[in-house]
Coordinates of C-alpha atoms and ligand atoms in Angstrom, one line a residue:
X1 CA -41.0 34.2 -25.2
X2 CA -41.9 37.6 -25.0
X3 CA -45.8 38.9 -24.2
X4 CA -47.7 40.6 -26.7
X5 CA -48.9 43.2 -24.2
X6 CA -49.3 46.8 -24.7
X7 CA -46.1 48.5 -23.8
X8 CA -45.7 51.3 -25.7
X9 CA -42.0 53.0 -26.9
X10 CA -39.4 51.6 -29.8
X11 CA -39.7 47.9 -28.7
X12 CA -43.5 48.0 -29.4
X13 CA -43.5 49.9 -32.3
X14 CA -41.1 47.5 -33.7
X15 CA -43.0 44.4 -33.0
X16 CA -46.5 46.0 -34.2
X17 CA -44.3 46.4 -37.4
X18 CA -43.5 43.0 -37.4
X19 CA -46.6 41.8 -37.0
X20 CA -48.2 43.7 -40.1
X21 CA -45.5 43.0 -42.3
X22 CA -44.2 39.2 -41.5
X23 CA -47.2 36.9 -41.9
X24 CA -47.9 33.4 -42.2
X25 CA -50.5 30.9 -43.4
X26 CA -51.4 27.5 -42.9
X27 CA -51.3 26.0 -46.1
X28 CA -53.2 23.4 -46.3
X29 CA -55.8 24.7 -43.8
X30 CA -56.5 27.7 -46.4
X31 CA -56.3 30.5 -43.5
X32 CA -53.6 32.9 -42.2
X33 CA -52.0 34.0 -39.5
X34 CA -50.0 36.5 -38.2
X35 CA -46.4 34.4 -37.5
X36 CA -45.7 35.6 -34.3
X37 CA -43.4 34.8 -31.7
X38 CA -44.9 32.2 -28.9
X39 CA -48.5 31.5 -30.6
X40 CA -48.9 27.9 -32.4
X41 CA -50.5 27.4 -35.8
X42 CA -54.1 26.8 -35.1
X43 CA -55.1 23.7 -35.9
X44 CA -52.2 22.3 -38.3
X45 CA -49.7 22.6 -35.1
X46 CA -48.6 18.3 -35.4
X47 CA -46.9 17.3 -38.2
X48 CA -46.2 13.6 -38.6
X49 CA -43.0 12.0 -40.1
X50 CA -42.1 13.6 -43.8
X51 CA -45.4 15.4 -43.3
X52 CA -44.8 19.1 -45.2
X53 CA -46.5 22.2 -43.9
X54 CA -45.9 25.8 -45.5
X55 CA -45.3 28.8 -43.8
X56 CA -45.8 32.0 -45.4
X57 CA -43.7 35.4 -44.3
X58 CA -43.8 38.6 -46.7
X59 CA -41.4 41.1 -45.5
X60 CA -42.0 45.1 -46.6
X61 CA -39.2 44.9 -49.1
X62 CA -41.8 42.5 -51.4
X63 CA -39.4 39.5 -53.5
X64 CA -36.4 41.4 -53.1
X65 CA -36.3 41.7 -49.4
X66 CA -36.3 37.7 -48.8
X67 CA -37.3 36.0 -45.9
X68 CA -34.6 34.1 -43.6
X69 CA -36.1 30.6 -42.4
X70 CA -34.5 28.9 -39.6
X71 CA -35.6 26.2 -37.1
X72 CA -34.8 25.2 -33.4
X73 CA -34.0 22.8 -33.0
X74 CA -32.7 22.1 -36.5
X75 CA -34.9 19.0 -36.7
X76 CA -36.5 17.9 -40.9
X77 CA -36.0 20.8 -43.3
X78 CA -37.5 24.1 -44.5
X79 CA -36.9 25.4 -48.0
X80 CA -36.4 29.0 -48.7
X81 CA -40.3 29.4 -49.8
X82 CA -41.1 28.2 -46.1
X83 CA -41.6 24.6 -46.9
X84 CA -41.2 22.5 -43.7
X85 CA -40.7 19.1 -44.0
X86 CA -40.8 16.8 -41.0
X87 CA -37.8 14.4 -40.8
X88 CA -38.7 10.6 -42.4
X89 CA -38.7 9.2 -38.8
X90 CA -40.0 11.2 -35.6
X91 CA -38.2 9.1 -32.1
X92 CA -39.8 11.5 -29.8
X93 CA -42.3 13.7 -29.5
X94 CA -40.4 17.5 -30.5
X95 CA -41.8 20.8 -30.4
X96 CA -40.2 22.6 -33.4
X97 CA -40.1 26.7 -33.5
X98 CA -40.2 27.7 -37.0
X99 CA -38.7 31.4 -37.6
X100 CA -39.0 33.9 -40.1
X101 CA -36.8 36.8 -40.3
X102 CA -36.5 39.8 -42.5
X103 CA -33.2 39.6 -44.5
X104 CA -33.3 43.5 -45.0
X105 CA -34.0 43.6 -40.8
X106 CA -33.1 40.3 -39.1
X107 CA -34.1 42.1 -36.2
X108 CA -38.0 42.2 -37.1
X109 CA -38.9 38.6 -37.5
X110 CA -41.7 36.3 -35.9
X111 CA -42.0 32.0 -34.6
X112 CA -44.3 29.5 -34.5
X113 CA -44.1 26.4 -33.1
X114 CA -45.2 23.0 -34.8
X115 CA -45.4 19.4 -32.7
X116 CA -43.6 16.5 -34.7
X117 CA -45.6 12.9 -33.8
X118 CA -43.1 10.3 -33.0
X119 CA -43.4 7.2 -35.6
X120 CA -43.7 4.3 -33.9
X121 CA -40.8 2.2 -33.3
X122 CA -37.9 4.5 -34.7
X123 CA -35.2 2.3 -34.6
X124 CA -30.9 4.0 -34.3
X125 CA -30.0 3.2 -38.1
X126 CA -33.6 5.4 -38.9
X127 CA -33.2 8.1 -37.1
X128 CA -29.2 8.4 -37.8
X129 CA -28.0 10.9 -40.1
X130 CA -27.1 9.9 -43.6
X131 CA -23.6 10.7 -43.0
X132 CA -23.4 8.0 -39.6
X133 CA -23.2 4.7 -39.5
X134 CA -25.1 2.7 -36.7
X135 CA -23.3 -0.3 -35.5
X136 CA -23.0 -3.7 -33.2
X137 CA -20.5 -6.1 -32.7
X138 CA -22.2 -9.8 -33.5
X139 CA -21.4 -13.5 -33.1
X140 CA -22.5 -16.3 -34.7
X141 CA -21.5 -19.7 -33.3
X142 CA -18.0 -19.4 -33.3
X143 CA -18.0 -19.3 -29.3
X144 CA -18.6 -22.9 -27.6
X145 CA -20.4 -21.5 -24.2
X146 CA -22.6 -19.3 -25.8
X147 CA -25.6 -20.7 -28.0
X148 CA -25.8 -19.5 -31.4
X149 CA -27.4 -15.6 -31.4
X150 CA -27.9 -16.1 -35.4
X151 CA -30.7 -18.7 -34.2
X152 CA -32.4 -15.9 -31.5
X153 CA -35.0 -14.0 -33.3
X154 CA -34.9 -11.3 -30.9
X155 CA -31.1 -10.9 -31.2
X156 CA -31.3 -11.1 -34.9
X157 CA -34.5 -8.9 -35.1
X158 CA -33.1 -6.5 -32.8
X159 CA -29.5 -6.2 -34.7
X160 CA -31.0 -5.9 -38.0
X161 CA -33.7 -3.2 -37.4
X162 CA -31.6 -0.7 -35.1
X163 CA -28.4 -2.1 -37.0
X164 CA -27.0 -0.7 -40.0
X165 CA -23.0 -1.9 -39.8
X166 CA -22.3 -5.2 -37.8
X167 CA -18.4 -6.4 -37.1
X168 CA -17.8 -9.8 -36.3
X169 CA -17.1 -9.8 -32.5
X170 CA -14.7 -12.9 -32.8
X171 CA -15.4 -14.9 -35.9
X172 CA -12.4 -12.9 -37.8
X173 CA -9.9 -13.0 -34.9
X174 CA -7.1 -15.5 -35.5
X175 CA -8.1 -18.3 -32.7
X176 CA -11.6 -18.8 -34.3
X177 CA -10.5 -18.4 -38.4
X178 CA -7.1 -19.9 -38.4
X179 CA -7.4 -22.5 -35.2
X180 CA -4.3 -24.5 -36.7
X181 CA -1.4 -24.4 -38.7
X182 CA -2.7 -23.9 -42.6
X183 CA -6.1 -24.7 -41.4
X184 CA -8.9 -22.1 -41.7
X185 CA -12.2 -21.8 -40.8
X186 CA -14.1 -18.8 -42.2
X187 CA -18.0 -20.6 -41.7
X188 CA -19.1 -18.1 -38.7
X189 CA -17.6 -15.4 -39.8
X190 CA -19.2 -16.8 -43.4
X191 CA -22.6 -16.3 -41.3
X192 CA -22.2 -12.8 -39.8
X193 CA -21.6 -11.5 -43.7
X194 CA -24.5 -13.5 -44.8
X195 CA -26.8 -11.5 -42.3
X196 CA -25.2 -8.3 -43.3
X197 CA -26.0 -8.4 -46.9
X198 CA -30.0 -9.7 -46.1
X199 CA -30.3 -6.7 -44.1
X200 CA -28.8 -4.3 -45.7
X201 CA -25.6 -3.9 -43.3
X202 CA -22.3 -3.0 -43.7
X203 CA -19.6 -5.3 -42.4
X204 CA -16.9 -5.2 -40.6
X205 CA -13.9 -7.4 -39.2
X206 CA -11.4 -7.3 -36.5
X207 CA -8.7 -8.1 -36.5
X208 CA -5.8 -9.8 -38.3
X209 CA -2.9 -8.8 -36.4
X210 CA -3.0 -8.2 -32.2
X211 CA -0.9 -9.0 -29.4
X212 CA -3.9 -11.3 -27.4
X213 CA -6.3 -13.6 -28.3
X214 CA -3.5 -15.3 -30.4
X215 CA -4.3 -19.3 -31.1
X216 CA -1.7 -21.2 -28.0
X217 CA -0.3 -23.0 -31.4
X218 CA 0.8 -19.5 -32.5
X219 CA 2.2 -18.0 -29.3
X220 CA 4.0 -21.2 -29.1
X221 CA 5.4 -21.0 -32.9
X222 CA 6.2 -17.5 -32.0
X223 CA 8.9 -18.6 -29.0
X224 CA 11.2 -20.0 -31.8
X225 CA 10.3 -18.6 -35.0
X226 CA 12.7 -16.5 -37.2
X227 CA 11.5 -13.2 -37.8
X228 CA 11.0 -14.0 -41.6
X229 CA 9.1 -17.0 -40.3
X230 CA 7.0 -14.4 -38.7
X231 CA 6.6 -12.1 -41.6
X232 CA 5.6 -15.2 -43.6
X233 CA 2.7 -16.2 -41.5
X234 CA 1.6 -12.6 -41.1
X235 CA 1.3 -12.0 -45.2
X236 CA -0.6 -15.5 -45.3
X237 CA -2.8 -14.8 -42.3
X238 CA -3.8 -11.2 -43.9
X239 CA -3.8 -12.1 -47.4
X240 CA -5.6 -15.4 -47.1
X241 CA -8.6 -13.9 -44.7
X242 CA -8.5 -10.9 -46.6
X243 CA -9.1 -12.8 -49.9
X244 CA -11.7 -14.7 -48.8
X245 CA -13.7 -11.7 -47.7
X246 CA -12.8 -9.5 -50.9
X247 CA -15.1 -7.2 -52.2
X248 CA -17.7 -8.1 -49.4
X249 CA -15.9 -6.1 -46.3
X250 CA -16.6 -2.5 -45.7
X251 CA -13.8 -1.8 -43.0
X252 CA -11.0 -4.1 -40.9
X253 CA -10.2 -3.0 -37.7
X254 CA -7.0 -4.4 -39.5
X255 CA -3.7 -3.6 -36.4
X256 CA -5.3 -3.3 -32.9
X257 CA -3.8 -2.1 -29.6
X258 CA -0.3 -1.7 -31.0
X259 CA 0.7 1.4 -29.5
X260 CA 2.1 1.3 -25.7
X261 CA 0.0 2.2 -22.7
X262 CA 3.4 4.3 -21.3
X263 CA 3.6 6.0 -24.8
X264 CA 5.2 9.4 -24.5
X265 CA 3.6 11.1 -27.4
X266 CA 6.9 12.0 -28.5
X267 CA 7.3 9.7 -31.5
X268 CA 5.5 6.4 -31.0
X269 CA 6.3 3.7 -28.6
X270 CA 5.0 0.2 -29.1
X271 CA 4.2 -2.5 -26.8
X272 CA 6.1 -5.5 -27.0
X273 CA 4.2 -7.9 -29.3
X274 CA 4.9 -11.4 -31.3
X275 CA 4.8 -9.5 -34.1
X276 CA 6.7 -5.8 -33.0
X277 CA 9.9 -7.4 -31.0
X278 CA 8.9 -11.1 -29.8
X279 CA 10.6 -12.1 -32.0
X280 CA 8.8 -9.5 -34.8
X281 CA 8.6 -9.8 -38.0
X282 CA 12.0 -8.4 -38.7
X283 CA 10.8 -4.3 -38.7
X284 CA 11.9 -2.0 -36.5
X285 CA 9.4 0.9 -35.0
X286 CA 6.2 0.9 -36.7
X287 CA 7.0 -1.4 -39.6
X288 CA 5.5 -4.2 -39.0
X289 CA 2.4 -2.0 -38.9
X290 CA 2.9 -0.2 -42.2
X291 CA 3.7 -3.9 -44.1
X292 CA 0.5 -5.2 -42.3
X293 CA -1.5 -2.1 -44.3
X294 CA 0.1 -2.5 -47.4
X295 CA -0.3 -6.6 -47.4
X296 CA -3.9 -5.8 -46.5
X297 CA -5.2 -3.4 -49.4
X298 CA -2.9 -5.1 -51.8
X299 CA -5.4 -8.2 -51.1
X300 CA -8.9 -6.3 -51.2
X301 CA -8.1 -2.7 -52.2
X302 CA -11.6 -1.9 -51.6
X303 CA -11.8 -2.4 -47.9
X304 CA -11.1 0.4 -45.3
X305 CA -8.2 -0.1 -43.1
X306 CA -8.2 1.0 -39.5
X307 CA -5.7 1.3 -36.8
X308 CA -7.7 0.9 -34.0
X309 CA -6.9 1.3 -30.1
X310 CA -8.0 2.0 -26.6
X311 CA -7.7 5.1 -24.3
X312 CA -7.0 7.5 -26.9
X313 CA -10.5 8.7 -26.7
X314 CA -9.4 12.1 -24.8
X315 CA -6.3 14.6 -25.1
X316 CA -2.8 12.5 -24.1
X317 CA 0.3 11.3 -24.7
X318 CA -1.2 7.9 -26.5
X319 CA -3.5 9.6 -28.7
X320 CA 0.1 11.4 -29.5
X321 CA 1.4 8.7 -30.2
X322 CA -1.4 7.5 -32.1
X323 CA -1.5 10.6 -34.4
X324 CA 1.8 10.5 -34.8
X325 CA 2.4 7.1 -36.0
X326 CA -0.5 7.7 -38.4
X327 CA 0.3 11.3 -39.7
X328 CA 3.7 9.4 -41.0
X329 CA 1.7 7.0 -42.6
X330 CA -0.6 9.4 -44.7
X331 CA 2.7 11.4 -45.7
X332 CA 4.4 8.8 -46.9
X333 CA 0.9 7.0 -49.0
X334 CA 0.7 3.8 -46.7
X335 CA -2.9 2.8 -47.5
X336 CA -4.4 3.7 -44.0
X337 CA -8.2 5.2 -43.9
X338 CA -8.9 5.3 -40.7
X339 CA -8.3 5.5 -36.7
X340 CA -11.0 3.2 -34.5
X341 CA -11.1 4.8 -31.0
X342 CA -12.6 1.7 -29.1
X343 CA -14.5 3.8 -26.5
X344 CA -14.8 0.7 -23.2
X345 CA -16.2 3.2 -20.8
X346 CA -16.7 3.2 -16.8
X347 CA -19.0 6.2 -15.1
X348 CA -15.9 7.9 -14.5
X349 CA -16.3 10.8 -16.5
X350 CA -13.5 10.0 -19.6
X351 CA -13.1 10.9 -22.1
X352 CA -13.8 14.6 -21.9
X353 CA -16.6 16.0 -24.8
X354 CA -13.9 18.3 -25.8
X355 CA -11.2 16.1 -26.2
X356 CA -12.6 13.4 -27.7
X357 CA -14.3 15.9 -30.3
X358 CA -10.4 17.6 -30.9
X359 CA -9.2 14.1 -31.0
X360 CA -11.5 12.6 -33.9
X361 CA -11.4 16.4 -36.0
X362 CA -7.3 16.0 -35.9
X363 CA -7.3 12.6 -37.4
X364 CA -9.8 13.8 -39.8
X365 CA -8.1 16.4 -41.3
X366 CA -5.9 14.1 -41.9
X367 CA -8.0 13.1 -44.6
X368 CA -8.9 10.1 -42.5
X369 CA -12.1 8.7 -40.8
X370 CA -12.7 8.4 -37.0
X371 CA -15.0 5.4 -35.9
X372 CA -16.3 4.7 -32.2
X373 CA -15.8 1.1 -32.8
X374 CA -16.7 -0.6 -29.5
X375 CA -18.9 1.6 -27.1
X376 CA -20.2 -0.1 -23.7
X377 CA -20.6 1.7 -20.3
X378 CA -19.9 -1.0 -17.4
X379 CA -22.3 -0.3 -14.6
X380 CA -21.8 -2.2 -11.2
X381 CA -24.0 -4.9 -10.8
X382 CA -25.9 -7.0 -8.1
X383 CA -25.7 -10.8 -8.0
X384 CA -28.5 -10.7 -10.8
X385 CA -26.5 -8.8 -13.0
X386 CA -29.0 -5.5 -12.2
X387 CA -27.4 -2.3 -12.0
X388 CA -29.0 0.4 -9.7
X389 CA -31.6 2.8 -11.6
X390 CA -29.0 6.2 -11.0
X391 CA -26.6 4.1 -12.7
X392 CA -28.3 3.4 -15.5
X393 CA -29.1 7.2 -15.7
X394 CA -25.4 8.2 -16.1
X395 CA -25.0 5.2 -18.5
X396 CA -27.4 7.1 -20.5
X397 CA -26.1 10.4 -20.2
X398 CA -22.7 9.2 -20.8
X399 CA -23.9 7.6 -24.5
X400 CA -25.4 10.7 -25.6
X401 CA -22.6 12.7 -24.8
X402 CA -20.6 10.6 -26.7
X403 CA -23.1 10.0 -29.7
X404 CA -23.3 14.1 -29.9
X405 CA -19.6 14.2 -30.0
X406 CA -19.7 12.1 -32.6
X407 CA -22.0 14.0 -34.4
X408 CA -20.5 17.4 -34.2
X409 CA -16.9 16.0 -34.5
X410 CA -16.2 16.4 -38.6
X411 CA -14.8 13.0 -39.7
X412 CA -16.6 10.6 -37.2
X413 CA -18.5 8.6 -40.1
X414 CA -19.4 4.9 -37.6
X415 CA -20.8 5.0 -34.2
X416 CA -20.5 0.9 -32.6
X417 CA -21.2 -0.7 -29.4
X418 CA -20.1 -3.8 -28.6
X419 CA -22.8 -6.4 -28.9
X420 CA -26.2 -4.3 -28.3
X421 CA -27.9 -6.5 -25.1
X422 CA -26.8 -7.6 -22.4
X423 CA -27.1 -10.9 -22.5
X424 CA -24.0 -11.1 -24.4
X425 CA -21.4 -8.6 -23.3
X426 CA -18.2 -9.6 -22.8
X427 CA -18.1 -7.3 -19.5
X428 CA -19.7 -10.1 -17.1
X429 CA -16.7 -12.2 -17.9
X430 CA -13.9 -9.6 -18.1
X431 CA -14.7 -7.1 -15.4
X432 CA -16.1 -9.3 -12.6
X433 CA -19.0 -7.5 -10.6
X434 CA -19.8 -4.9 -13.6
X435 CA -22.4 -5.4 -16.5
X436 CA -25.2 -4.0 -17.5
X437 CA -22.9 -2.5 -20.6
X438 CA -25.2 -1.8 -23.6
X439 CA -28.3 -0.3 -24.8
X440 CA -30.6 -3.1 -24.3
X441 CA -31.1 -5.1 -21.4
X442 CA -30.7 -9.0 -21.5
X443 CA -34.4 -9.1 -22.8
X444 CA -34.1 -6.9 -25.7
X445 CA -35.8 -4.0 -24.0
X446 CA -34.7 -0.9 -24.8
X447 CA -33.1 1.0 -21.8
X448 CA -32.7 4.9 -20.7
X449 CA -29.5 4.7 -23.2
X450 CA -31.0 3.5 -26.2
X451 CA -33.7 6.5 -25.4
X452 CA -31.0 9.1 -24.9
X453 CA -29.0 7.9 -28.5
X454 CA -32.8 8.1 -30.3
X455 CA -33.3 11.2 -29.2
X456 CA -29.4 12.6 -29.8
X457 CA -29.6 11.6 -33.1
X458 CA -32.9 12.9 -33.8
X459 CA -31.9 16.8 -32.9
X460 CA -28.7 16.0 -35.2
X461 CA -30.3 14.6 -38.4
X462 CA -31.5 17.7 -39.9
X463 CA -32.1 16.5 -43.4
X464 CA -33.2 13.1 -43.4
X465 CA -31.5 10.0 -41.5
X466 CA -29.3 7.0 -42.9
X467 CA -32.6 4.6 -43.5
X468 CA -32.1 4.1 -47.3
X469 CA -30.9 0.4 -48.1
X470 CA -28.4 0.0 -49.9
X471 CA -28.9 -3.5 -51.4
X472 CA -32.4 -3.1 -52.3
X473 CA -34.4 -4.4 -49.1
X474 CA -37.1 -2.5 -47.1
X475 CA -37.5 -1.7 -43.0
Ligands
XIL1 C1 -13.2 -9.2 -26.8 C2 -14.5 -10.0 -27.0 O1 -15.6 -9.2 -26.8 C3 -14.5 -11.2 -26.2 O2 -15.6 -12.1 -26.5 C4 -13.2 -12.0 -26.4 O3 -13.2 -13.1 -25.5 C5 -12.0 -11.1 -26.2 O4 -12.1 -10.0 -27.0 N1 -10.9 -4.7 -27.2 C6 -11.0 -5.3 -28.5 C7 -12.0 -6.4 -28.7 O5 -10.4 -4.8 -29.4 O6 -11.6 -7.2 -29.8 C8 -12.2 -7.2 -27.5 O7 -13.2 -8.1 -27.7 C9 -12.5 -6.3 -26.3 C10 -11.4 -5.3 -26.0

């Protein structure tokens, strides 16, 4: 901010120019005011959510020498007449500079600030830009240890006001939906869709073909199977689930973690897998990758298919790989629509703002979409399962630096974590002595990583946010 004071030469003479020619008025207040740089409104200075307030600026030129509005942060909207409209759903309290500029002299121009009064309880999928999805990973009761969520009213309260995408955390993989030979069970997967559509979500599944989690009946079919045994079960697998589901899914995670951990980036190397080499399903390189795509939106053409992976979040030889194997694809029409970068994070500073954002605007020139499909942060934990309160401050940082790359990256359309509380990550049981993973703690309560992705996503939502249903329903 510069002072007002009375130094005289060019500099003053241009800002006493300013101030007689740029002006601005409280609309609804009926008086004016000179706009000028680092003095408030008087009295209309808060603005509540889609509250409007008009500015007025007249520049010496008259209607032909219009007036340039900009604001800083780019937070709700301001029409070229200086109409300022405060976004549909304030998370935190923001102090908003309005500017007007002379187009003829964008030199001589003047601010003023306005307050914007957080709505209570701004929830992710409110304060989200049209353009991003907010999601969770769920679970019904396809789990035996773990009590039904679908019957926690805080779980399903929680999911379905911050939640606007949900993907079944389990219910879709093959040990809970195909448990036996012919036999298929689609009733908690049957659940999680339910939910979806009362609230307004989108749904989404994972995943029909993978190397783990396989049923022990089909690792053990797979010891002795021919190949065209193999391919058999795949196209039944895919095309049964997938038919079941038609018309109702928004995305599959549809191939996951198919690409090697020792990739090269030259080409793409595969780990070995029942249904890659062991004993396959009778196609060589990425094959059995490309059939699974085209089995899958030949049985619901209206689902988007994702190839979806770990550590290719930053710059390297897998995301090479990655890219490559899926740059073949779009050349030669194999129905793929997307890459799902799974995002499992430590404190260890990966992946890189810059890389990740390079990664995600690569695959979307493409033509297809990036998705962070499974965000958590493992903290260290005490025997309570408490993390320390600096680590919990890094978790936070660490979400909004990914959210914001999300949001700047062109092409990065879904942003998921992997369940929402804490009480049921899958981190406690797979990384012994971490936890703590997710934006709410095993009560529900919103922790310094929820706060950092309200308030991310408020500075990037410029016109509005994603809160319109799309199935009719209200918040
Ligand atoms: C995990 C689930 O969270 C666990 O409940 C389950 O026991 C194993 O799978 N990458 C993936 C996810 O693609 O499907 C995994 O989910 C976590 C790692």
């Amino acid at each position: 901010m510069q002072s007002s004071g009375g130094r005289r030469g060019s500099r003053a003479r241009g800002r006493s120019r300013l101030r007689a020619n740029v002006r601005a008025e409280t609309g609804n207040a009926g008086c004016s005011e000179t706009l000028q740089r680092g003095r408030d409104f008087p009295s209309t200075s808060a603005l509540a959510a889609s509250e409007t307030q008009q500015f007025v600026a007249a520049a010496p030129g008259g209607a032909s020498d219009p007036i340039i509005w900009t604001l800083s942060p780019p937070v709700g909207t301001i029409s070229s007449e200086g109409l300022y409209t405060a976004p549909a759903f304030i998370a935190l309290a923001l102090t908003v500079t309005v500017n007007a500029a002379d187009a003829a002299n964008p030199a001589r121009q003047a601010g003023a600030s306005i307050t914007l009064v957080p709505s209570p309880n701004t929830t992710l999928r409110q304060a989200a830009p049209r353009s991003l999805l907010m999601g969770a990973a769920a679970t019904a009761d396809e789990l035996p240890w773990i009590p039904d969520p679908l019957y926690d009213p805080s779980y399903t309260a929680t999911l379905s006001e911050q939640y606007n995408m949900l993907t079944a955390e389990n219910a879709l993989k093959w040990p809970i939906v195909h448990p036996a030979p012919g036999t298929y069970n689609f009733e908690p997967a049957d659940q999680l869709v339910a939910f979806a559509n009362a609230h307004a979500m989108k749904f989404r599944g994972t995943t029909l073909c993978w190397e783990i989690d396989n049923p022990d009946w089909l690792t053990e079919f797979a010891t002795t199977a021919t190949p065209s045994a193999m391919a058999a079960l795949l196209q039944d697998h895919i095309q049964t689930v997938m038919a079941h589901y038609r018309g109702q899914m928004y995305a599959w995670d549809l191939v996951n973690e198919a690409v090697s951990d020792q990739a090269t980036g030259i080409g793409t190397d595969l780990r070995d897998s029942l249904w890659y080499n062991s004993p396959g399903i009778g196609l060589s390189g990425t094959g059995y990758i490309e059939q699974a795509f085209r089995w899958a939106h030949s049985a619901d053409p209206d689902a988007l298919l994702f190839y979806n992976d770990y550590g290719i979040e930053d710059e390297g030889p897998k995301f090479e790989a990655v890219y490559n194997m899926v740059r073949d694809f779009v050349s030669r029409g194999v129905p793929i629509h997307g890459v799902g970068f799974q995002m499992h994070l430590d404190t260890s500073g990966y992946p890189t703002t810059a890389g990740l954002i390079r990664n995600i605007e690569r695959i979307s020139a493409l033509g297809l979409q990036a998705h962070i499909t499974e965000m958590d942060v493992r903290l260290p934990v005490d025997s309570n399962g408490n993390a320390s309160a600096a680590g919990l401050n890094t978790q936070a940082q660490i979400y909004q630096r990914i959210l914001s790359a999300c949001l700047q990256a062109a092409g990065c359309t879904a942003f998921q974590t992997w369940e929402f509380s804490d009480k049921y990550s899958w981190i406690p049981v797979y990384f012994p002595g971490f936890g703590a993973a997710l934006p709410f703690d095993g009560a529900y309560r919103p922790k310094s990583a929820f706060n950092a992705m309200i308030a991310t996503l408020q500075v990037a939502a410029p016109s509005g946010n994603a809160a319109t249903p799309t199935a009719g329903l209200s918040y």
